[in-house]
Coordinates of C-alpha atoms and ligand atoms in Angstrom, one line a residue:
X264 CA 22.2 248.5 89.6
X265 CA 20.9 251.8 90.8
X266 CA 21.1 252.6 94.6
X267 CA 18.5 255.3 95.6
X268 CA 17.9 257.0 99.5
X269 CA 15.0 259.6 98.3
X270 CA 11.2 258.1 97.6
X271 CA 10.6 261.0 94.9
X272 CA 13.7 259.7 92.9
X273 CA 12.7 256.1 93.5
X274 CA 8.9 257.0 92.2
X275 CA 10.5 258.9 89.4
X276 CA 12.5 255.6 88.0
X277 CA 10.0 253.3 88.6
X278 CA 7.4 255.4 86.4
X279 CA 10.2 255.6 83.8
X280 CA 10.2 251.8 83.4
X281 CA 6.5 251.5 83.8
X282 CA 5.9 254.1 80.8
X283 CA 7.8 251.8 78.6
X284 CA 5.8 249.0 79.6
X285 CA 7.9 247.3 82.2
X286 CA 6.7 244.9 84.6
X287 CA 8.3 245.7 87.7
X288 CA 8.5 242.9 90.8
X289 CA 9.3 244.2 94.5
X290 CA 11.3 242.6 97.3
X291 CA 11.0 244.5 100.6
X292 CA 13.7 243.5 103.1
X293 CA 15.5 244.2 106.3
X294 CA 19.0 243.5 105.2
X295 CA 21.5 241.3 106.2
X296 CA 20.6 239.1 102.8
X297 CA 21.3 235.8 102.8
X298 CA 20.4 233.0 99.9
X299 CA 16.5 233.1 101.1
X300 CA 16.3 236.8 99.9
X301 CA 18.5 235.7 97.1
X302 CA 15.7 233.4 96.4
X303 CA 13.3 235.9 96.1
X304 CA 15.2 238.6 94.0
X305 CA 15.7 235.8 91.2
X306 CA 12.2 234.5 91.2
X307 CA 11.3 238.4 90.8
X308 CA 14.1 239.1 88.3
X309 CA 12.8 235.8 86.1
X310 CA 9.0 236.8 86.2
X311 CA 9.5 240.4 85.9
X312 CA 11.2 243.1 83.3
X313 CA 12.7 245.0 86.6
X314 CA 13.5 244.0 90.3
X315 CA 13.4 246.7 92.9
X316 CA 14.6 245.7 96.5
X317 CA 14.5 247.7 99.6
X318 CA 16.7 247.6 102.7
X319 CA 15.2 249.3 105.6
X320 CA 15.4 248.1 109.3
X321 CA 11.4 249.4 110.1
X322 CA 11.3 250.4 113.5
X323 CA 7.8 250.5 113.4
X324 CA 7.5 246.5 113.7
X325 CA 10.0 245.8 116.6
X326 CA 8.3 245.7 119.8
X327 CA 11.4 244.8 121.7
X328 CA 13.6 248.0 121.3
X329 CA 17.1 245.9 122.2
X330 CA 16.1 243.7 119.2
X331 CA 15.7 246.6 117.0
X332 CA 19.0 248.2 118.3
X333 CA 20.5 244.5 117.7
X334 CA 19.4 243.9 114.3
X335 CA 22.7 243.5 112.0
X336 CA 23.5 245.3 109.1
X337 CA 25.8 244.8 106.0
X338 CA 25.0 247.3 103.3
X339 CA 28.0 247.1 101.3
X340 CA 27.8 242.9 101.4
X341 CA 23.9 243.3 100.3
X342 CA 24.4 245.5 97.4
X343 CA 26.9 242.8 96.3
X344 CA 24.5 240.2 96.6
X345 CA 21.7 242.2 94.9
X346 CA 23.8 243.2 92.1
X347 CA 25.2 239.1 91.8
X348 CA 21.1 238.0 91.0
X349 CA 20.0 240.6 89.1
X350 CA 18.2 243.4 90.8
X351 CA 17.7 246.9 89.0
X352 CA 17.2 249.2 91.9
X353 CA 17.9 248.9 95.6
X354 CA 16.0 251.4 97.8
X355 CA 17.9 252.6 100.8
X356 CA 15.5 255.1 102.8
X357 CA 16.5 256.4 106.2
X358 CA 14.1 256.7 109.0
X359 CA 13.2 260.2 108.4
X360 CA 12.1 259.7 104.8
X361 CA 10.0 256.7 105.4
X362 CA 8.4 258.5 108.3
X363 CA 8.7 262.1 108.0
X364 CA 7.3 263.6 110.7
X365 CA 7.8 260.4 112.6
X366 CA 6.2 256.8 112.9
X367 CA 2.0 258.1 112.8
X368 CA 0.0 256.6 115.2
X369 CA -2.6 254.1 113.0
X370 CA -3.6 250.4 113.4
X371 CA -3.7 248.6 110.6
X372 CA -5.1 245.4 111.6
X373 CA -6.7 241.8 109.9
X374 CA -8.2 240.6 112.8
X375 CA -9.0 237.2 111.4
X376 CA -5.4 236.5 110.7
X377 CA -4.0 238.3 113.7
X378 CA -5.0 236.3 116.9
X379 CA -2.0 234.0 117.3
X380 CA 1.0 232.7 116.4
X381 CA 3.3 236.1 116.2
X382 CA 0.5 238.4 116.2
X383 CA 0.2 237.0 120.0
X384 CA 3.3 236.8 121.1
X385 CA 4.9 240.6 119.4
X386 CA 2.0 242.5 119.8
X387 CA 2.1 245.3 117.2
X388 CA 4.5 243.8 114.8
X389 CA 2.4 243.0 111.9
X390 CA 0.8 246.6 112.3
X391 CA 4.1 248.0 111.3
X392 CA 4.8 245.5 109.2
X393 CA 1.7 246.8 107.0
X394 CA 2.4 250.2 107.9
X395 CA 5.8 250.1 106.1
X396 CA 4.4 248.2 103.3
X397 CA 1.9 250.3 102.6
X398 CA 4.3 253.2 102.2
X399 CA 6.3 251.3 99.9
X400 CA 3.7 249.8 98.2
X401 CA 2.1 253.3 97.2
X402 CA 6.0 254.3 96.2
X403 CA 7.1 251.3 94.0
X404 CA 3.5 250.8 92.3
X405 CA 4.5 247.1 91.6
X406 CA 3.0 244.4 89.7
X407 CA 4.3 241.4 92.3
X408 CA 5.9 241.8 95.4
X409 CA 7.9 239.0 96.9
X410 CA 7.8 237.4 100.3
X411 CA 9.6 234.4 102.2
X412 CA 7.0 231.7 103.4
X413 CA 9.6 231.7 106.4
X414 CA 7.1 234.4 108.0
X415 CA 3.8 232.4 107.1
X416 CA 1.5 234.7 108.9
X417 CA 3.1 237.6 107.6
X418 CA 2.8 236.5 104.0
X419 CA -0.8 235.5 104.3
X420 CA -1.3 238.5 105.7
X421 CA 0.1 240.9 103.7
X422 CA -1.9 238.8 100.8
X423 CA -5.1 239.7 102.2
X424 CA -4.4 243.4 103.0
X425 CA -3.4 243.9 99.2
X426 CA -6.8 242.2 98.4
X427 CA -9.0 244.4 100.7
X428 CA -7.4 247.5 100.2
X429 CA -7.0 246.8 96.5
X430 CA -3.7 247.3 95.8
X431 CA -3.2 246.5 92.2
X432 CA -0.4 244.0 92.7
X433 CA -0.2 240.1 93.3
X434 CA 1.8 239.1 96.4
X435 CA 3.6 236.1 95.5
X436 CA 4.9 233.5 98.3
X437 CA 8.7 231.6 98.0
X438 CA 9.6 228.7 99.8
X439 CA 11.6 228.8 102.7
X440 CA 15.4 228.1 101.6
X441 CA 17.4 226.0 104.3
X442 CA 21.0 225.2 105.3
X443 CA 22.1 221.6 104.6
X444 CA 21.2 220.5 107.8
X445 CA 17.6 222.1 107.4
X446 CA 18.0 225.4 109.4
X447 CA 15.8 227.9 108.2
X448 CA 17.9 230.6 106.6
X449 CA 17.3 233.9 108.7
X450 CA 19.7 237.1 109.3
X451 CA 19.2 236.4 112.8
X452 CA 21.2 233.0 112.3
X453 CA 24.4 235.6 112.5
X454 CA 23.5 236.0 116.4
X455 CA 23.7 232.2 117.1
X456 CA 27.0 230.7 118.6
X457 CA 28.0 227.5 117.4
X458 CA 26.2 225.1 120.3
X459 CA 23.1 227.7 119.6
X460 CA 23.0 226.8 116.0
X461 CA 22.9 223.2 117.1
X462 CA 20.0 224.1 119.3
X463 CA 18.2 226.0 116.7
X464 CA 18.1 222.6 114.4
X465 CA 15.7 221.3 116.9
X466 CA 13.1 223.5 115.2
X467 CA 13.1 222.0 111.8
X468 CA 13.5 218.6 113.6
X469 CA 10.3 218.8 115.5
X470 CA 8.6 220.1 112.1
X471 CA 9.7 217.5 110.3
X472 CA 8.7 214.5 112.9
X473 CA 5.3 216.4 113.0
X474 CA 5.0 215.9 109.3
X475 CA 6.0 212.7 109.2
X476 CA 3.3 211.7 112.1
X477 CA 0.5 213.5 109.6
X478 CA 1.6 211.5 106.6
X479 CA 1.4 208.0 108.9
X480 CA -2.0 209.5 109.0
X481 CA -2.1 211.0 112.3
X482 CA -5.4 213.7 112.5
X483 CA -5.4 214.4 116.3
X484 CA -3.7 217.8 116.5
X485 CA -3.1 217.3 120.1
X486 CA -0.6 214.1 118.6
X487 CA 1.1 216.3 116.7
X488 CA 1.5 219.2 119.3
X489 CA 2.7 216.6 121.8
X490 CA 5.6 215.7 119.2
X491 CA 6.8 219.1 118.5
X492 CA 6.8 220.0 122.1
X493 CA 8.8 216.9 123.2
X494 CA 11.3 217.6 120.4
X495 CA 11.7 221.4 121.3
X496 CA 11.4 220.3 125.3
X497 CA 14.4 218.1 124.8
X498 CA 17.0 220.8 125.0
X499 CA 16.7 222.8 128.3
X500 CA 18.3 226.1 126.7
X501 CA 15.9 226.4 124.1
X502 CA 12.9 228.7 125.1
X503 CA 9.6 227.8 123.2
X504 CA 7.5 230.9 122.6
X505 CA 4.7 229.1 120.2
X506 CA 3.9 225.9 118.4
X507 CA 0.9 225.5 116.4
X508 CA -1.1 223.2 114.1
X509 CA -3.7 225.0 112.2
X510 CA -5.4 225.4 109.1
X511 CA -2.8 227.0 106.5
X512 CA -5.1 229.2 104.8
X513 CA -7.6 230.9 107.9
X514 CA -5.0 230.0 110.7
X515 CA -7.9 228.6 113.2
X516 CA -7.5 225.8 114.9
X517 CA -8.7 222.4 113.8
X518 CA -10.5 219.4 115.8
X519 CA -9.3 217.2 112.8
X520 CA -6.3 217.4 110.7
X521 CA -7.7 218.3 107.5
X522 CA -6.8 220.0 103.8
X523 CA -3.6 222.3 104.2
X524 CA -2.5 222.0 107.9
X525 CA 0.3 224.6 109.1
X526 CA 2.7 223.1 111.8
X527 CA 4.4 226.5 113.1
X528 CA 7.2 227.0 116.1
X529 CA 8.7 229.9 117.3
X530 CA 11.6 229.5 120.3
X531 CA 14.3 231.7 122.1
X532 CA 18.0 230.0 121.6
X533 CA 20.0 231.8 123.7
X534 CA 18.6 235.8 123.2
X535 CA 17.6 234.7 119.6
X536 CA 14.2 234.1 119.0
X537 CA 13.8 232.1 115.9
X538 CA 10.6 231.1 113.9
X539 CA 10.0 228.1 111.3
X540 CA 6.9 226.3 109.8
X541 CA 5.9 223.8 107.3
X542 CA 2.6 223.1 105.3
X543 CA 1.4 219.8 105.1
X544 CA -1.5 218.6 102.9
X545 CA -3.9 215.8 103.8
X546 CA -5.5 214.1 100.7
Ligands
PAF709 O1 10.2 240.3 106.3 C1 10.8 241.4 106.5 O2 11.6 241.6 106.4 C2 10.0 242.4 107.1 O3 8.8 242.2 107.8 C3 9.1 243.8 105.8 C4 8.5 242.7 104.7 C5 10.6 243.7 105.1 C6 8.8 244.6 106.4 O4 9.6 245.5 107.1

């Protein structure tokens, strides 16, 4: 496995592979890798000749400087995981090589998909994500890029961004990986105490109850929101950031639930902000 810090060296290696006819898969990450990332890498390794992973904690996407400064880093362990699942190249750039001359002042927005959920409660977040991904997509020139559906809104926005700007690559969404109790794997889980982890389980529990209600025939979004809210409010130490029941393609609100429906929640457990979601198909 090759590890590179320099974007020119990255381009050179990838161009060499492409010249030899290899198809390239790319999974961008912010490190502190877990099995959820492992699922992206394995999927890429199974669908491409070469897999590139980037590890970069992107300052442009943090609207809270404390969240950025506390973001966990574990490069040695990350490299071991990458190697174990067949990654060919890890790109580990520093801030100056990603943003020479500083973070540019440009607003990359897809208004239609950036009105609610994280776009609303974390202003500027997705603009920062699209900025860093534009730079990485130009450098890696992958055939396919892999994103976890735990960040469902990010997945939809990136897919649409790539379509609108004509990047010649496919965006692939990979299902959320959960621990045996249902907690969606996230790098942020490492910051939870044992009792906070119990509280964090309420997110997936709420989603499952909402899903069950829909499967039993409920079509009123307010009734589903109410059940999510009851579960999350059952803990006084958990602070809900948002809970939404939306059309899973357009992220629009629905009067009556039909088609593919997204149930999405975000909550603070202590100082840690967690998100989770599920989609339910109504036939
Ligand atoms: O999902 C993430 O970890 C980040 O938003 C990403 C896609 C690596 C961009 O920094």
